[in-house]
mmCIF file of the C-alpha atoms, coordinates in Angstrom:
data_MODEL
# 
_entry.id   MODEL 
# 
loop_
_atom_site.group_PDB 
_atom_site.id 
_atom_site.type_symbol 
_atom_site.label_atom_id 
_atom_site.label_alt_id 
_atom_site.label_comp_id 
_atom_site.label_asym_id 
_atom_site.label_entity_id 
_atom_site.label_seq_id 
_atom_site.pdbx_PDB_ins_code 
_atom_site.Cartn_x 
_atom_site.Cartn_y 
_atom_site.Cartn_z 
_atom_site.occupancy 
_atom_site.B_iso_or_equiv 
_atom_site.pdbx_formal_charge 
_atom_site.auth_seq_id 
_atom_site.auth_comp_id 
_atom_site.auth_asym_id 
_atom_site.auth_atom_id 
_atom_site.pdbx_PDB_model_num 
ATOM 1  C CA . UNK A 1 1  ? 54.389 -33.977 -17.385 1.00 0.00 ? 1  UNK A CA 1 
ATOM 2  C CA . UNK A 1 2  ? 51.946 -31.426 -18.143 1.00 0.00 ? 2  UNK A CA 1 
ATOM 3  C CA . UNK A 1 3  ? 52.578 -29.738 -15.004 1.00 0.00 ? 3  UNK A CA 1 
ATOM 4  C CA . UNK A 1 4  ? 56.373 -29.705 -15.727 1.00 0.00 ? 4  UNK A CA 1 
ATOM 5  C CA . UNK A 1 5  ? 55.638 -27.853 -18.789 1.00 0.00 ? 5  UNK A CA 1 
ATOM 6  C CA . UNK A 1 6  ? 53.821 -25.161 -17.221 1.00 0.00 ? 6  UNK A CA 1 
ATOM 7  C CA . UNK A 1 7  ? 55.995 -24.527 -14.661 1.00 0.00 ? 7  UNK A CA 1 
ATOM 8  C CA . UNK A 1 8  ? 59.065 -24.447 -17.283 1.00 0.00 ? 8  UNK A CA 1 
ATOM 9  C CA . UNK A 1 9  ? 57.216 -21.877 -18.956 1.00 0.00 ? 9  UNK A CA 1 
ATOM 10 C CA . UNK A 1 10 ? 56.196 -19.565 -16.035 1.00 0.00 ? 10 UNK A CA 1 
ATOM 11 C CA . UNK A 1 11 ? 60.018 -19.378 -15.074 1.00 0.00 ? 11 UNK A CA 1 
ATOM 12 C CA . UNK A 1 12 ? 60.794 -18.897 -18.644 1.00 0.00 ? 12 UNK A CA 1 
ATOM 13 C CA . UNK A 1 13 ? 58.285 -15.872 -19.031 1.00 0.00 ? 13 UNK A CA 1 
ATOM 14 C CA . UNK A 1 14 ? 59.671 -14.355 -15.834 1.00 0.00 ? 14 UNK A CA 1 
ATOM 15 C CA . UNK A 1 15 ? 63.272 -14.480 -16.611 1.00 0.00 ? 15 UNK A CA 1 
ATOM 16 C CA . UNK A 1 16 ? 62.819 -12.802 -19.875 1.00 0.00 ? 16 UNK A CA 1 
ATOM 17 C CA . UNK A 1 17 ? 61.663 -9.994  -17.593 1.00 0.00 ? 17 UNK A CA 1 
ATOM 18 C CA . UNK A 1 18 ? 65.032 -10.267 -15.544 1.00 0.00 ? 18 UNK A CA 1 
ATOM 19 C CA . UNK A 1 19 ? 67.012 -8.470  -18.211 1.00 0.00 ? 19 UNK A CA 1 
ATOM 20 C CA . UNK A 1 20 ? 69.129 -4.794  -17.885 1.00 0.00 ? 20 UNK A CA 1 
ATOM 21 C CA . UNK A 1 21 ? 67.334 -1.988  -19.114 1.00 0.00 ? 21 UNK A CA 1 
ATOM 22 C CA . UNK A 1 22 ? 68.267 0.244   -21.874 1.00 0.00 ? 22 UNK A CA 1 
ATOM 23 C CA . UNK A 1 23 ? 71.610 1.993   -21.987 1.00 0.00 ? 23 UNK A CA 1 
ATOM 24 C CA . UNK A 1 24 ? 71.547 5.971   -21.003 1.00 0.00 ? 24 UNK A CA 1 
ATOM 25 C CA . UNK A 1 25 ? 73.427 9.004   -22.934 1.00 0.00 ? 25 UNK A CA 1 
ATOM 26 C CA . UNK A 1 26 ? 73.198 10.358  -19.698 1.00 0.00 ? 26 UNK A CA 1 
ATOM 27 C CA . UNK A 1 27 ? 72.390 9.976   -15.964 1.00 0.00 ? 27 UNK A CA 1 
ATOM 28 C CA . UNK A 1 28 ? 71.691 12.619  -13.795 1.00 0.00 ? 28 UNK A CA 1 
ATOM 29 C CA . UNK A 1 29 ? 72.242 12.093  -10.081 1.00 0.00 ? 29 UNK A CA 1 
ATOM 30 C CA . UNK A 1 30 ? 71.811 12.948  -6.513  1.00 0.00 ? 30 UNK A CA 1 
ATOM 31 C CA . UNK A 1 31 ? 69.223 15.920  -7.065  1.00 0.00 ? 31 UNK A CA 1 
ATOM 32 C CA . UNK A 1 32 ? 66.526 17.030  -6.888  1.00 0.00 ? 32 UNK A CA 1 
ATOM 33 C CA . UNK A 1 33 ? 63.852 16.084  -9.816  1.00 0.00 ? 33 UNK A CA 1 
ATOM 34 C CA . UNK A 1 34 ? 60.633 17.627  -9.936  1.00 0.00 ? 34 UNK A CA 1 
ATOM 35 C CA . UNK A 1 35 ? 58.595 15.520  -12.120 1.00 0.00 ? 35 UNK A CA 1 
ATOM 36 C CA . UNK A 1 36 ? 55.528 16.759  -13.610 1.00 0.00 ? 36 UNK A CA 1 
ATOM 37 C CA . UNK A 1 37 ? 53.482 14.110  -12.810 1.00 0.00 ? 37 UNK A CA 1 
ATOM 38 C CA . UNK A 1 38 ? 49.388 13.764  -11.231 1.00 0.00 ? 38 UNK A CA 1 
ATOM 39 C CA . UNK A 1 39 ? 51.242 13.946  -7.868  1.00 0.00 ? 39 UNK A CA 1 
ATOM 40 C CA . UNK A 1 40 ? 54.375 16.377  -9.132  1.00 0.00 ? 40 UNK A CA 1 
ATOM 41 C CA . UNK A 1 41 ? 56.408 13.996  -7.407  1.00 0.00 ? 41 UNK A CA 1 
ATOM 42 C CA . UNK A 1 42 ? 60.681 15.201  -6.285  1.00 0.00 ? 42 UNK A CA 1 
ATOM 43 C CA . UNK A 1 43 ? 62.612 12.238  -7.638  1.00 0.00 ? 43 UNK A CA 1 
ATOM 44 C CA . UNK A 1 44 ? 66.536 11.491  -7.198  1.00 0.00 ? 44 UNK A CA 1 
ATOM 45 C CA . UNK A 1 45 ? 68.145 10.882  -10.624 1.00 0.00 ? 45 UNK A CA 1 
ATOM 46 C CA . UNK A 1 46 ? 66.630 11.153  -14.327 1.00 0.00 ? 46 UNK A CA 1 
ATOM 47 C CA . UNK A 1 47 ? 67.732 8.978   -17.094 1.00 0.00 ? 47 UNK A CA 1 
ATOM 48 C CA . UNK A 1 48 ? 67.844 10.063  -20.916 1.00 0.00 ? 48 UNK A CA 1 
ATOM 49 C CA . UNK A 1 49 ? 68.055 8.750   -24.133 1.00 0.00 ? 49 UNK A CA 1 
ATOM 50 C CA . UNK A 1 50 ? 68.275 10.456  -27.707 1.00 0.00 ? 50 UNK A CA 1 
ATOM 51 C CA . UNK A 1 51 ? 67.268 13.653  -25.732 1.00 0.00 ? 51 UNK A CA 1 
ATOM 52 C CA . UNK A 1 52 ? 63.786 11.332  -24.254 1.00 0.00 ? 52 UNK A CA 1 
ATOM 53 C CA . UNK A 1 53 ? 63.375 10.829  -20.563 1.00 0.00 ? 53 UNK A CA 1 
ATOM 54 C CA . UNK A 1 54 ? 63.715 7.042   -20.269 1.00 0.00 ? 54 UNK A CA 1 
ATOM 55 C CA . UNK A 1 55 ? 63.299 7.337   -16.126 1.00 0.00 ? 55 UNK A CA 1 
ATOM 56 C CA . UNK A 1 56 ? 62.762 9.281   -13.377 1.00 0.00 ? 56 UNK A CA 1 
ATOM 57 C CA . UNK A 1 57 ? 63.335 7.521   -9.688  1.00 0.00 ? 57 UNK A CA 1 
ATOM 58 C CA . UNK A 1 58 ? 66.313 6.237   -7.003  1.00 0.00 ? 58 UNK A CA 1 
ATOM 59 C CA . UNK A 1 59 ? 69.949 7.094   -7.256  1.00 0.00 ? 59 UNK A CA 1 
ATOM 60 C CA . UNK A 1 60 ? 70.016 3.498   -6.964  1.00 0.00 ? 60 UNK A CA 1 
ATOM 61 C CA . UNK A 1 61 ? 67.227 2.779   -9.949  1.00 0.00 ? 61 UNK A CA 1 
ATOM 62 C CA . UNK A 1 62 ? 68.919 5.023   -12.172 1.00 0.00 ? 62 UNK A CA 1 
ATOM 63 C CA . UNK A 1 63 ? 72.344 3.099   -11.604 1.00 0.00 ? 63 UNK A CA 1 
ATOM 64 C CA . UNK A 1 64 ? 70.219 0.031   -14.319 1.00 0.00 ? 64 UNK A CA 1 
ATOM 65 C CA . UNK A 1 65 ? 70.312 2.572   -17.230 1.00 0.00 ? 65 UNK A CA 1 
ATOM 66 C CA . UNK A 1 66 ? 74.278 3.546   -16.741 1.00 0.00 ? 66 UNK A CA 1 
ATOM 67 C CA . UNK A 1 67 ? 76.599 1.690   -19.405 1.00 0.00 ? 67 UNK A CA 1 
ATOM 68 C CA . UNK A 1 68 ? 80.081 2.443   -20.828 1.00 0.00 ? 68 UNK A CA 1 
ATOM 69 C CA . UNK A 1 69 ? 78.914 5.627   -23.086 1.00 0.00 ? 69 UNK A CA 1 
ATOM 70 C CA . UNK A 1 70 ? 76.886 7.275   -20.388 1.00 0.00 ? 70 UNK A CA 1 
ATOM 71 C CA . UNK A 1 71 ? 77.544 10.481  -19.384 1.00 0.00 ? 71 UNK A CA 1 
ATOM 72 C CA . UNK A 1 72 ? 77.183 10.998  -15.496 1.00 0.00 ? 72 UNK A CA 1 
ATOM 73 C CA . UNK A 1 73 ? 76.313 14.062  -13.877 1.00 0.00 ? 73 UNK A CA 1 
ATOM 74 C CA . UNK A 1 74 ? 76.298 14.758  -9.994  1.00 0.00 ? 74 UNK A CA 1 
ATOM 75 C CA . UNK A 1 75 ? 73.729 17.330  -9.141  1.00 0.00 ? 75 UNK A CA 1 
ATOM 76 C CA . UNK A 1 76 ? 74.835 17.572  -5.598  1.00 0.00 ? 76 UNK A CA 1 
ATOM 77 C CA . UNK A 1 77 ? 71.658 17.727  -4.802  1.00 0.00 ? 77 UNK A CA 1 
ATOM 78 C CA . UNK A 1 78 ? 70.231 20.671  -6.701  1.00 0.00 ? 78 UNK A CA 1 
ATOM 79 C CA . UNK A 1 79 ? 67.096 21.349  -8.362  1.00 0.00 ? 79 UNK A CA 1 
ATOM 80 C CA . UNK A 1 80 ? 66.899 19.844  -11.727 1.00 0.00 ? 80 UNK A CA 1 
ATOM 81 C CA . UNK A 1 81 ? 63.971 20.350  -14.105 1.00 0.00 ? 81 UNK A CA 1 
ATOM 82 C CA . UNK A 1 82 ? 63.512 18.080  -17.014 1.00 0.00 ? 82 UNK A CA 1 
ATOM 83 C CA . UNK A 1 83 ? 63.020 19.446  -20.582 1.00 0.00 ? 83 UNK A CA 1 
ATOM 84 C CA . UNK A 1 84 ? 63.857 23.030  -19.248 1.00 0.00 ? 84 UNK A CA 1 
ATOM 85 C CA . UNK A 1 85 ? 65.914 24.224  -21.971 1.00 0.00 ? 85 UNK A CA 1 
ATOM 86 C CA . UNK A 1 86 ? 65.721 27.681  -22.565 1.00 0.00 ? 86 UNK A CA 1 
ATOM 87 C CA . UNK A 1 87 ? 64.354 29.327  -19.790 1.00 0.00 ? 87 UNK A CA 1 
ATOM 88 C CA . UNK A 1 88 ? 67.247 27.924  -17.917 1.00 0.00 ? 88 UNK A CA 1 
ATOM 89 C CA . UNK A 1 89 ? 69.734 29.873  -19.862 1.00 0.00 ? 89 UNK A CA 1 
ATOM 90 C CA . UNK A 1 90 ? 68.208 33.216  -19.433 1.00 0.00 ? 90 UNK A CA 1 
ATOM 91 C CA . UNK A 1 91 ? 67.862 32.220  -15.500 1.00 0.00 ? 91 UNK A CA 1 
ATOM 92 C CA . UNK A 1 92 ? 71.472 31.133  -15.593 1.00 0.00 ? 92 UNK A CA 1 
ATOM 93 C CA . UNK A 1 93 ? 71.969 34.688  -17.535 1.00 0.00 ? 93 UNK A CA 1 
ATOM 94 C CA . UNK A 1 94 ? 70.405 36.734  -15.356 1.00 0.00 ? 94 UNK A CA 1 
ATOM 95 C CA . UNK A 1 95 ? 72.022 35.266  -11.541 1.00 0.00 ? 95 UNK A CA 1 
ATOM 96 C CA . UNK A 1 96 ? 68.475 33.948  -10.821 1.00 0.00 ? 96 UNK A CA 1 
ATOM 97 C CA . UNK A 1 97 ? 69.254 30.605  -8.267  1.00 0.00 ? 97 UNK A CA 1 
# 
């Protein structure tokens, strides 16, 4: 009986894990992410939230954070930098690709 119990509870405490992850205001796909982590890693897709990065990782990953009010955007692969306001504008401005 005691045994029963704790095995209830270990597949209780890892199906509360099993749940969808937070819903994105936007989803940004098929690019190319350059993170500015230790390793300054090139992800696929970035997720956000109340202008916070919620994710970086897999086309695939990212699809978790899509629900109905998510914006998507399709990079077609091209570079996309994360919290690069700004500077992109004046780059955009000036023809500089």
């Amino acid at each position: 009986m005691k045994n029963t119990i704790y095995a209830i509870s270990i597949i209780l405490l890892l199906l509360s894990g099993c749940g969808t992850a937070e819903e994105a205001e936007l989803v940004i796909r098929n690019g190319r992410v350059l993170t500015v982590d230790e390793n300054f890693s090139v992800k696929e897709a970035v997720a956000v939230l109340d202008g916070k990065i919620l994710f970086t990782g897999s086309n695939r990953e990212a699809g978790r954070y899509k629900g109905t009010g998510t914006e998507l955007i399709d990079t077609g692969g091209f570079l996309v930098l994360p919290g690069v306001r700004y500077s992109v504008k004046m780059m955009v401005n000036h023809r500089v690709y």
